[in-house]
CSV table of C-alpha atoms in Angstrom, one decimal:
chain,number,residue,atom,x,y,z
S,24,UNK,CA,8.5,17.3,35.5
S,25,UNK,CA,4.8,16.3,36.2
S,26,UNK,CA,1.5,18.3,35.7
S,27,UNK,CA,1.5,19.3,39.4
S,28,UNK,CA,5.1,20.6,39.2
S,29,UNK,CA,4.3,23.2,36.2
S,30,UNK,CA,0.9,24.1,38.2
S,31,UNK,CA,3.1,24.5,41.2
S,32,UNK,CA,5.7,26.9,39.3
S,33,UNK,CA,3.3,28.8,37.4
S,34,UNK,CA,1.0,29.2,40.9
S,35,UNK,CA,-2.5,27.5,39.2
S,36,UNK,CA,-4.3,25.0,39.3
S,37,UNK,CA,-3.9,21.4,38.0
S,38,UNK,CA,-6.9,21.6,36.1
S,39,UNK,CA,-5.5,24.9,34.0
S,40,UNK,CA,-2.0,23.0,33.1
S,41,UNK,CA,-4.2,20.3,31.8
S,42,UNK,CA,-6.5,22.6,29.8
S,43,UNK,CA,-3.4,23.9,28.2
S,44,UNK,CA,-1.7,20.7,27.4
S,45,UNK,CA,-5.0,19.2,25.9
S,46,UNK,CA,-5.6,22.8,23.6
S,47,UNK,CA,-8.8,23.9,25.9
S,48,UNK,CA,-6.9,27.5,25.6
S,49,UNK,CA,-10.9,29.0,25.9
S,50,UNK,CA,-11.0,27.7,29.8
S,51,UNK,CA,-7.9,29.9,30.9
S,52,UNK,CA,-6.6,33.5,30.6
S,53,UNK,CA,-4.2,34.4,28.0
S,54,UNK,CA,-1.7,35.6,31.0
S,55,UNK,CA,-2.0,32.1,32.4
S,56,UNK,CA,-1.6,30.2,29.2
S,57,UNK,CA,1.8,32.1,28.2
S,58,UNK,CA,3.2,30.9,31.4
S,59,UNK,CA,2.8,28.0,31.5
S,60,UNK,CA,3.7,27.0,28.0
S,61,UNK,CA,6.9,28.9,28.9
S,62,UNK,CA,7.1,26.7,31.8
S,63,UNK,CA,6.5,23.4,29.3
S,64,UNK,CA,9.2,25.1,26.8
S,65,UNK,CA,11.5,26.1,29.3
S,66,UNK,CA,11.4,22.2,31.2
S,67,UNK,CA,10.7,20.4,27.8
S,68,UNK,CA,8.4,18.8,29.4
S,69,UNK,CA,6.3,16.3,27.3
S,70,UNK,CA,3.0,14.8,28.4
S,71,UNK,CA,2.5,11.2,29.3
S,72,UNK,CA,1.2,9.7,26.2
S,73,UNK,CA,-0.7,6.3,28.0
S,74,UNK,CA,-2.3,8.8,30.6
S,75,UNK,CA,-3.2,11.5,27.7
S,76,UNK,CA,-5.3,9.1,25.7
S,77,UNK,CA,-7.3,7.6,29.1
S,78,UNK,CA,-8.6,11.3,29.6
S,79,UNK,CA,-9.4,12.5,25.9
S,80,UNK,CA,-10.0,8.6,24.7
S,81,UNK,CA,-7.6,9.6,22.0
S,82,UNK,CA,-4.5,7.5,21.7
S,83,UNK,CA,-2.8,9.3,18.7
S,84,UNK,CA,-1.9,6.2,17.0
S,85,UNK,CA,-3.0,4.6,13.5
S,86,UNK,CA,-2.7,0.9,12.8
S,87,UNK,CA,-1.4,-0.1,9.3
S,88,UNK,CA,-1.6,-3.7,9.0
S,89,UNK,CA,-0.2,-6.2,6.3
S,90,UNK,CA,-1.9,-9.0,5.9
S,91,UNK,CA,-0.9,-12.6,4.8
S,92,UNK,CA,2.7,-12.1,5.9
S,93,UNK,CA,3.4,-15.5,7.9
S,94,UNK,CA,6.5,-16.2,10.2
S,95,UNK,CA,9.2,-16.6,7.1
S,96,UNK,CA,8.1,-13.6,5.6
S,97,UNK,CA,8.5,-10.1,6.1
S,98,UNK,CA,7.1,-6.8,3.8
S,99,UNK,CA,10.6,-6.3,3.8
S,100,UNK,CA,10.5,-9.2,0.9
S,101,UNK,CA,8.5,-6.4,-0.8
S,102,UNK,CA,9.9,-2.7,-1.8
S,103,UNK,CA,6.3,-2.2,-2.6
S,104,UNK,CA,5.4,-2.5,1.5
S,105,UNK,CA,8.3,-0.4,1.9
S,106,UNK,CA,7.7,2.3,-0.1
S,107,UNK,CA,3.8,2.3,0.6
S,108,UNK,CA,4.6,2.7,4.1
S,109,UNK,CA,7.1,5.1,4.0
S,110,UNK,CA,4.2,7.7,2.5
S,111,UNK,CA,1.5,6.9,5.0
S,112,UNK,CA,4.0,7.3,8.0
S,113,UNK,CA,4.8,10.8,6.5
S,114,UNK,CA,1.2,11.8,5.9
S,115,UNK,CA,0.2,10.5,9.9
S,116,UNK,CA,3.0,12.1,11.4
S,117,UNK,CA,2.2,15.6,9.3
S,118,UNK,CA,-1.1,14.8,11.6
S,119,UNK,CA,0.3,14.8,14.3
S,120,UNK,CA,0.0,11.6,15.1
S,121,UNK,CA,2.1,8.4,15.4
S,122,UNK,CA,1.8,4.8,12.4
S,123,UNK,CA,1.8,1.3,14.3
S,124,UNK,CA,2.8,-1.7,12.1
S,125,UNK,CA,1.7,-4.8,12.2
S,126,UNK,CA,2.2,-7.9,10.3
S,127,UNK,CA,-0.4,-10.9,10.4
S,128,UNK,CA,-1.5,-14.4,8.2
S,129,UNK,CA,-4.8,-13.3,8.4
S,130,UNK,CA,-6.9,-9.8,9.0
S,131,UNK,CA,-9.0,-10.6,11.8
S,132,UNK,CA,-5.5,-11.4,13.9
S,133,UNK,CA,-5.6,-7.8,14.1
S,134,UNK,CA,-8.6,-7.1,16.9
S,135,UNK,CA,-7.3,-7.8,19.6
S,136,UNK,CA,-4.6,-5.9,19.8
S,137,UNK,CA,-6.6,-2.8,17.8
S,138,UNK,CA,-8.6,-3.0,21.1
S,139,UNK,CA,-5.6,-3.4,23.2
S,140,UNK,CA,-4.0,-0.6,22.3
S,141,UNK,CA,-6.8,2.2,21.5
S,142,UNK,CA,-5.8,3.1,18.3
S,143,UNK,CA,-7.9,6.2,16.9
S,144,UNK,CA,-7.6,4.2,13.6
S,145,UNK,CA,-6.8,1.9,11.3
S,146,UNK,CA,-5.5,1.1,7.6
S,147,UNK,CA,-5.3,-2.6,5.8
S,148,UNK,CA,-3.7,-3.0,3.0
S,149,UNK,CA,-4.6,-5.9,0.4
S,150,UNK,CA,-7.7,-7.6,2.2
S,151,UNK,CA,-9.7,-9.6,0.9
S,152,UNK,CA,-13.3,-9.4,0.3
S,153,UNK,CA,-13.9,-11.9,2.9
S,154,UNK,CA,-11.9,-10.3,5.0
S,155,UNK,CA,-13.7,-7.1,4.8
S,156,UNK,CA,-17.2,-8.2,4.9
S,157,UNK,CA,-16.0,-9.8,8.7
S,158,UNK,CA,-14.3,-7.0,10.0
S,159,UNK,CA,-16.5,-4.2,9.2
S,160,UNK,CA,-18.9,-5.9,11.4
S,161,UNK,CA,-16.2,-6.0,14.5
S,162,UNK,CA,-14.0,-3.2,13.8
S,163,UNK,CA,-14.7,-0.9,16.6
S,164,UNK,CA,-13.0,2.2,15.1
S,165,UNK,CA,-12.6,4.0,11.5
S,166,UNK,CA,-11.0,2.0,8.9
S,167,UNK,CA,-9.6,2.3,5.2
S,168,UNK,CA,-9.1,-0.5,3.2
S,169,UNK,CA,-5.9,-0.1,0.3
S,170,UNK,CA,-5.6,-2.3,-2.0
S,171,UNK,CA,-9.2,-3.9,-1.6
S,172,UNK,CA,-12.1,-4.4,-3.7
S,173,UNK,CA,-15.5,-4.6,-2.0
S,174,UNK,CA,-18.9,-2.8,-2.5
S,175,UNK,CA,-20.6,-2.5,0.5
S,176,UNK,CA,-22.0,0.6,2.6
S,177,UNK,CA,-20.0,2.3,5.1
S,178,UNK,CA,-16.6,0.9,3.8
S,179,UNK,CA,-13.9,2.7,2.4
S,180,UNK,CA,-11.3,1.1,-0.3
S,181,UNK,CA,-8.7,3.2,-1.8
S,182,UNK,CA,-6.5,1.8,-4.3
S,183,UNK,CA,-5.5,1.9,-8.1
S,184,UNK,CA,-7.2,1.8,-11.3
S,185,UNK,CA,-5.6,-2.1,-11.7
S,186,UNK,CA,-7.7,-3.0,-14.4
S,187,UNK,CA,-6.0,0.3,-16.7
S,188,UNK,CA,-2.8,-0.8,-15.6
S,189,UNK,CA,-3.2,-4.6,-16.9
S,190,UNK,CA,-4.2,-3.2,-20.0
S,191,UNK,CA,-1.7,-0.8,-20.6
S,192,UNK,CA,0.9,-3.6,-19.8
S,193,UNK,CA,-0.1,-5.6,-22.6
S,194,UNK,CA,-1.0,-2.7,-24.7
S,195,UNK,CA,2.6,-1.6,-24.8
S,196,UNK,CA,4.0,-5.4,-25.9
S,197,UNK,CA,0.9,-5.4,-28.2
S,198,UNK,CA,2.1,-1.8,-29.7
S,199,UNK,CA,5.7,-3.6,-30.3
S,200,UNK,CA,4.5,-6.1,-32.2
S,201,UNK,CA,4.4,-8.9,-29.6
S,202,UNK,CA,1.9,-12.0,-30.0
S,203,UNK,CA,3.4,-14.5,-28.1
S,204,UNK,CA,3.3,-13.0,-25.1
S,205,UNK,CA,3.1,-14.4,-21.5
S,206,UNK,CA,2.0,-13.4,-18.1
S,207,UNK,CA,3.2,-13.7,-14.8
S,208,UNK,CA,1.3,-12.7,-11.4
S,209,UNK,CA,0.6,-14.1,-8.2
S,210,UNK,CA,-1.9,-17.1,-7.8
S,211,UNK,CA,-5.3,-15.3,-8.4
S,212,UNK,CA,-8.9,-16.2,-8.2
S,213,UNK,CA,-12.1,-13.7,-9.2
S,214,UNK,CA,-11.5,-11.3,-7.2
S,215,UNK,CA,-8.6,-8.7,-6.1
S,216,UNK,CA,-6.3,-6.5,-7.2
S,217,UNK,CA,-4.2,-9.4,-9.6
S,218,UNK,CA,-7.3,-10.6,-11.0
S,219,UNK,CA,-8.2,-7.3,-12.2
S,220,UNK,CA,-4.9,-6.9,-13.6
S,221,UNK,CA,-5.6,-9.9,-15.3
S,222,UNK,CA,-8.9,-8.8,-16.9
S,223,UNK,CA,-7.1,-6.0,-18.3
S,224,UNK,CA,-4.4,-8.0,-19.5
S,225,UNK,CA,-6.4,-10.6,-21.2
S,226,UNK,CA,-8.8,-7.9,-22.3
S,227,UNK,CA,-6.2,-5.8,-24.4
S,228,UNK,CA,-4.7,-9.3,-26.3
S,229,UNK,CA,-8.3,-9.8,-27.1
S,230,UNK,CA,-9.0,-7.0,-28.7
S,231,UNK,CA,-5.8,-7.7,-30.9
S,232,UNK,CA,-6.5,-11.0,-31.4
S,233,UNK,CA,-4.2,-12.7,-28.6
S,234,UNK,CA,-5.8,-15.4,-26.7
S,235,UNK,CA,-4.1,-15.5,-23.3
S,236,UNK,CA,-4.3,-19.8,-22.6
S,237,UNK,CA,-3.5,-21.1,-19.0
S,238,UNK,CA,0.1,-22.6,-20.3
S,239,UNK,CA,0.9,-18.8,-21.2
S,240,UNK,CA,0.4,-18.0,-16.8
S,241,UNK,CA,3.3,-18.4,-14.7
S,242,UNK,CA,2.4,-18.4,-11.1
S,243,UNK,CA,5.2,-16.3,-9.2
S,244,UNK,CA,5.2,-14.4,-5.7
S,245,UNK,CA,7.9,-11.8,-4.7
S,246,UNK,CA,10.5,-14.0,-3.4
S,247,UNK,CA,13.7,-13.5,-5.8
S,248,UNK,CA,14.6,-17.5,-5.8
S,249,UNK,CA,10.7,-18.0,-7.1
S,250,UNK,CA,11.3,-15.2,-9.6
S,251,UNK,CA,14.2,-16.8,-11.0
S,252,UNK,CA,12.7,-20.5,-10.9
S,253,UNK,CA,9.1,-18.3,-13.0
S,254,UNK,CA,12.1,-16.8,-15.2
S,255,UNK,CA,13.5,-20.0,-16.5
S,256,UNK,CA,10.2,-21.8,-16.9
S,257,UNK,CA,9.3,-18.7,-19.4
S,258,UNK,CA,12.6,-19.0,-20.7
S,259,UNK,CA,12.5,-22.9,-21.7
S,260,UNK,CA,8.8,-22.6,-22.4
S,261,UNK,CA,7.9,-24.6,-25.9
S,262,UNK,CA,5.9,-21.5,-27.0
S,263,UNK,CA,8.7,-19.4,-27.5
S,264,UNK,CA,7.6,-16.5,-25.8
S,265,UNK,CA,9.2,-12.7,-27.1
S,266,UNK,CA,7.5,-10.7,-24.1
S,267,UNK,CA,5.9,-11.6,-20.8
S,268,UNK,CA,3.6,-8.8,-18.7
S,269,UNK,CA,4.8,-9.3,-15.0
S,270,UNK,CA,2.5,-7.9,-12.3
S,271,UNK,CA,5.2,-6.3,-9.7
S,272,UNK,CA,8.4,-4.9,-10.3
S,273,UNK,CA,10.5,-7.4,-7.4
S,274,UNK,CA,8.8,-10.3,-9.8
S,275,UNK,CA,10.0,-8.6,-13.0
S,276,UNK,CA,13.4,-8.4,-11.7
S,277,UNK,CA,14.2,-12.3,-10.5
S,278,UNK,CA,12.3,-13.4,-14.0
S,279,UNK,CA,14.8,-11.5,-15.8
S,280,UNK,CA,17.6,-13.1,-13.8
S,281,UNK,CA,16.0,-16.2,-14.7
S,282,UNK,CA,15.8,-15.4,-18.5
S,283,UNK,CA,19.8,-14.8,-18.4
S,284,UNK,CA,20.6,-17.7,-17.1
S,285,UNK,CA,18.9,-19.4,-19.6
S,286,UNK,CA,21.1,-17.6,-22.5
S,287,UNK,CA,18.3,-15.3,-23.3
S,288,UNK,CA,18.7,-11.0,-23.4
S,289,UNK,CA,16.4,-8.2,-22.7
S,290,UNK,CA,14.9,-7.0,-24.7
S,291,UNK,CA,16.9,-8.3,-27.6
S,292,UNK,CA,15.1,-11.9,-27.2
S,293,UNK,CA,12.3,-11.2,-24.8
S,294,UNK,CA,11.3,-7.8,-23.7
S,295,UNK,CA,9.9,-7.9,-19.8
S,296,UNK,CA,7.6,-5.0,-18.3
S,297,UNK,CA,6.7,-4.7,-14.5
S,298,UNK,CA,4.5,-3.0,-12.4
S,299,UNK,CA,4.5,-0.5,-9.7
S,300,UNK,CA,7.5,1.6,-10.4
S,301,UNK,CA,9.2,0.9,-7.5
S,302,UNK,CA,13.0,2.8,-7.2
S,303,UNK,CA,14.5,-0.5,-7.8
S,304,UNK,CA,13.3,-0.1,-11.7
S,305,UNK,CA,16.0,2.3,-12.8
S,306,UNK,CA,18.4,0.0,-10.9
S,307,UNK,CA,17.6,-3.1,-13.7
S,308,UNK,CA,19.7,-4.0,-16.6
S,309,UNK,CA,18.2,-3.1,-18.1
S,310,UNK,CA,16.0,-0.4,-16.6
S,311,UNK,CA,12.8,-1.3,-16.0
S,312,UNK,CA,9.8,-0.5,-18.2
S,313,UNK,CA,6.3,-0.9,-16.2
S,314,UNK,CA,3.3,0.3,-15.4
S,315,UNK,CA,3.2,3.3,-12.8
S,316,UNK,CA,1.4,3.9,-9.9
S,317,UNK,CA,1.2,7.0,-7.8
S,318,UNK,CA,2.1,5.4,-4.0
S,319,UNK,CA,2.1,8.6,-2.8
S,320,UNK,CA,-1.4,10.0,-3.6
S,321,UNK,CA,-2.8,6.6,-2.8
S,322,UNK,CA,-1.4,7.3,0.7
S,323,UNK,CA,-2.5,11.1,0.8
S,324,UNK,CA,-6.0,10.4,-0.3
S,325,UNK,CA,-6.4,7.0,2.5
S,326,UNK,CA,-5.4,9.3,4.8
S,327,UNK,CA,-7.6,12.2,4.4
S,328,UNK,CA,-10.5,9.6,4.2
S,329,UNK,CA,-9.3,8.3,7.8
S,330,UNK,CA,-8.6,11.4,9.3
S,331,UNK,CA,-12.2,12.2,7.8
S,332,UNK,CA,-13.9,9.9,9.5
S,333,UNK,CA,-11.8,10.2,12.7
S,334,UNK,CA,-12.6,13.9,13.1
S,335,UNK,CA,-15.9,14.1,12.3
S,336,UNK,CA,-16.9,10.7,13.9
S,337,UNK,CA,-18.8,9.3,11.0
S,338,UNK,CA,-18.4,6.7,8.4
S,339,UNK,CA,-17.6,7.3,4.5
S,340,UNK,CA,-18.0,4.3,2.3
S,341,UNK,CA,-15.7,5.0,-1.0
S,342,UNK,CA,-14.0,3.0,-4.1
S,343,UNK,CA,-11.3,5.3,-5.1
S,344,UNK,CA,-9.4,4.3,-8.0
S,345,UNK,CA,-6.2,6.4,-9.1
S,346,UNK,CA,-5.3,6.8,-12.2
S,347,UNK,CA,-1.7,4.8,-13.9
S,348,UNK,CA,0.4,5.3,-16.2
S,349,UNK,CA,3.3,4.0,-18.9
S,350,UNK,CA,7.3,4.7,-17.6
S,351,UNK,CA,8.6,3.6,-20.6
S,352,UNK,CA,12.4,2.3,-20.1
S,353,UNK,CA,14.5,0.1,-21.8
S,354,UNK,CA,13.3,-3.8,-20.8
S,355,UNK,CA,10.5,-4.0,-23.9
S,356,UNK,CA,11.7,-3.6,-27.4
S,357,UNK,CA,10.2,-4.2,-30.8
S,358,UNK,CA,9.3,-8.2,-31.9
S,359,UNK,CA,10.8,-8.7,-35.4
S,360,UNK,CA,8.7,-10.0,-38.0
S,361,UNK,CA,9.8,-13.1,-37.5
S,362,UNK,CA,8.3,-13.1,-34.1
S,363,UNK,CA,5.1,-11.1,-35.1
């Protein structure tokens, strides 16, 4: 069924069926609208989505990209990518609207094929500042930026309060008593989300008296094998660690494999806290105690700044930061005196 067939069957013109289709309902009758939407129910007939978007320059499609993902790796690797993606896919199509993924080594990969394809919009997750300051200068439609940090006007970052959340991590081993504490995070430099983490990390040890010293880092990514190998480098560590703050929950969970192989329990001998709260934390033996973040209203609220931009045609620059929390578990118990 094509546009001239329903204009044919209802007896109007090509130009109403379109007007219908596209919501221009003020342009024809009430009489001619009902049929032919009863002519589009009855032939569940469903426009042409390619042709749609040439005439109202609107392709119904948002780009979510995920950058620094090379040919061996997939988000996959990640439940965080997973999970993250699952909310803005459910928040886009509530719009109406239809989430393209893509997966590149570097941001700027991603123009071409933005431009290719017409997307109404676009959302990056974990640029870097770099990154930003580049594309906001070739970016040719509205863009949110999760997981970013970069003050600038006319750009729009929505992510967590990641700073709070590296404090709170070593708050909580602090409040059990733990000084010989470790911490274990992604290679990070003075910027970004891990180096904030960091800050707050280090920050809350100070203020305790805990230096944090570069042989108490452990350089780990999400890949469980590297978890494992971070886990028994803690483990067989001549500092004799009784906790260690990890900065994602997938990292949490090899290191802990990696402690047991080594002979050593959680929490009886080291106690281990995450962050995220992905699902996978309650799946842990033990469970998983970490740092929570609301994936979901970080989601909701880069949407509504996308679609905000998108609908009104303008630009918004914003640094959203949403608030963490503690979920308290069973992978962090209390250092003994001994260990204090």
């Amino acid at each position: 069924m094509t546009i001239k067939q329903i204009a044919k069957r209802a007896g109007v013109s090509v130009a109403s069926v379109s007007n219908v289709i596209n919501g221009n309902y003020h342009k024809v009758s009430a009489e001619t609208r009902n049929k032919i939407e009863q002519i589009i129910r009855e032939t569940d007939y469903t426009p042409n989505a390619l042709a749609r978007s040439l005439s109202t320059r609107e392709s119904k499609i948002i780009s979510m990209v995920i950058p620094y993902i090379g040919e061996y790796f997939t988000f996959n690797s990640n439940p965080y990518y997973a999970e993250l993606i699952a909310e803005v896919e459910k928040y886009v199509r509530a719009q109406s609207y239809c989430l393209m993924i893509r997966c590149v080594e570097r941001c700027r990969e991603i123009l071409p094929m933005l431009a290719s394809w017409n997307v109404d919009g676009v959302l990056l997750v974990g640029a870097s500042a770099e990154e930003i300051e580049f594309l906001q200068n070739e970016l040719k439609c509205p863009a949110v930026f999760i997981d970013s940090y970069f003050d600038g006007e006319g750009v729009a970052c929505v992510g967590i309060d990641d700073y709070r959340g590296g404090y709170l991590s070593a708050q909580h081993l602090l409040n059990n008593g733990h000084r010989r504490i470790a911490f274990a995070a992604p290679g990070f430099g003075g910027e970004g989300v891990i180096w904030e983490r960091f800050c707050g990390f280090r920050d809350a040890c100070r203020e305790k008296g805990v230096s944090i010293e570069s042989d108490d880092i452990f350089e780990v990514d999400t890949i469980e094998s590297n978890s494992i190998i971070a886990g028994n480098d803690i483990a067989l560590s001549p500092k004799n660690f009784t906790a260690v703050g990890v900065m994602s929950d997938i990292s949490a969970c090899g290191i802990i494999q990696g402690l047991n192989q080594c002979g050593l329990s959680v929490p009886k001998d080291i106690s281990v806290i995450g962050f995220d709260n992905l699902s996978i934390c309650g799946l842990t033996t033990p469970k998983l105690t970490t740092i929570s973040q609301n994936i979901e209203m970080k989601a909701r609220r880069a949407g509504d700044i996308l679609f905000e931009m998108i609908r009104e045609k303008k630009t918004v620059t914003a640094c959203e930061k949403i608030a963490v929390n503690l979920a308290e578990r069973k992978s962090v118990g209390k250092a003994t005196e001994e260990e204090q």
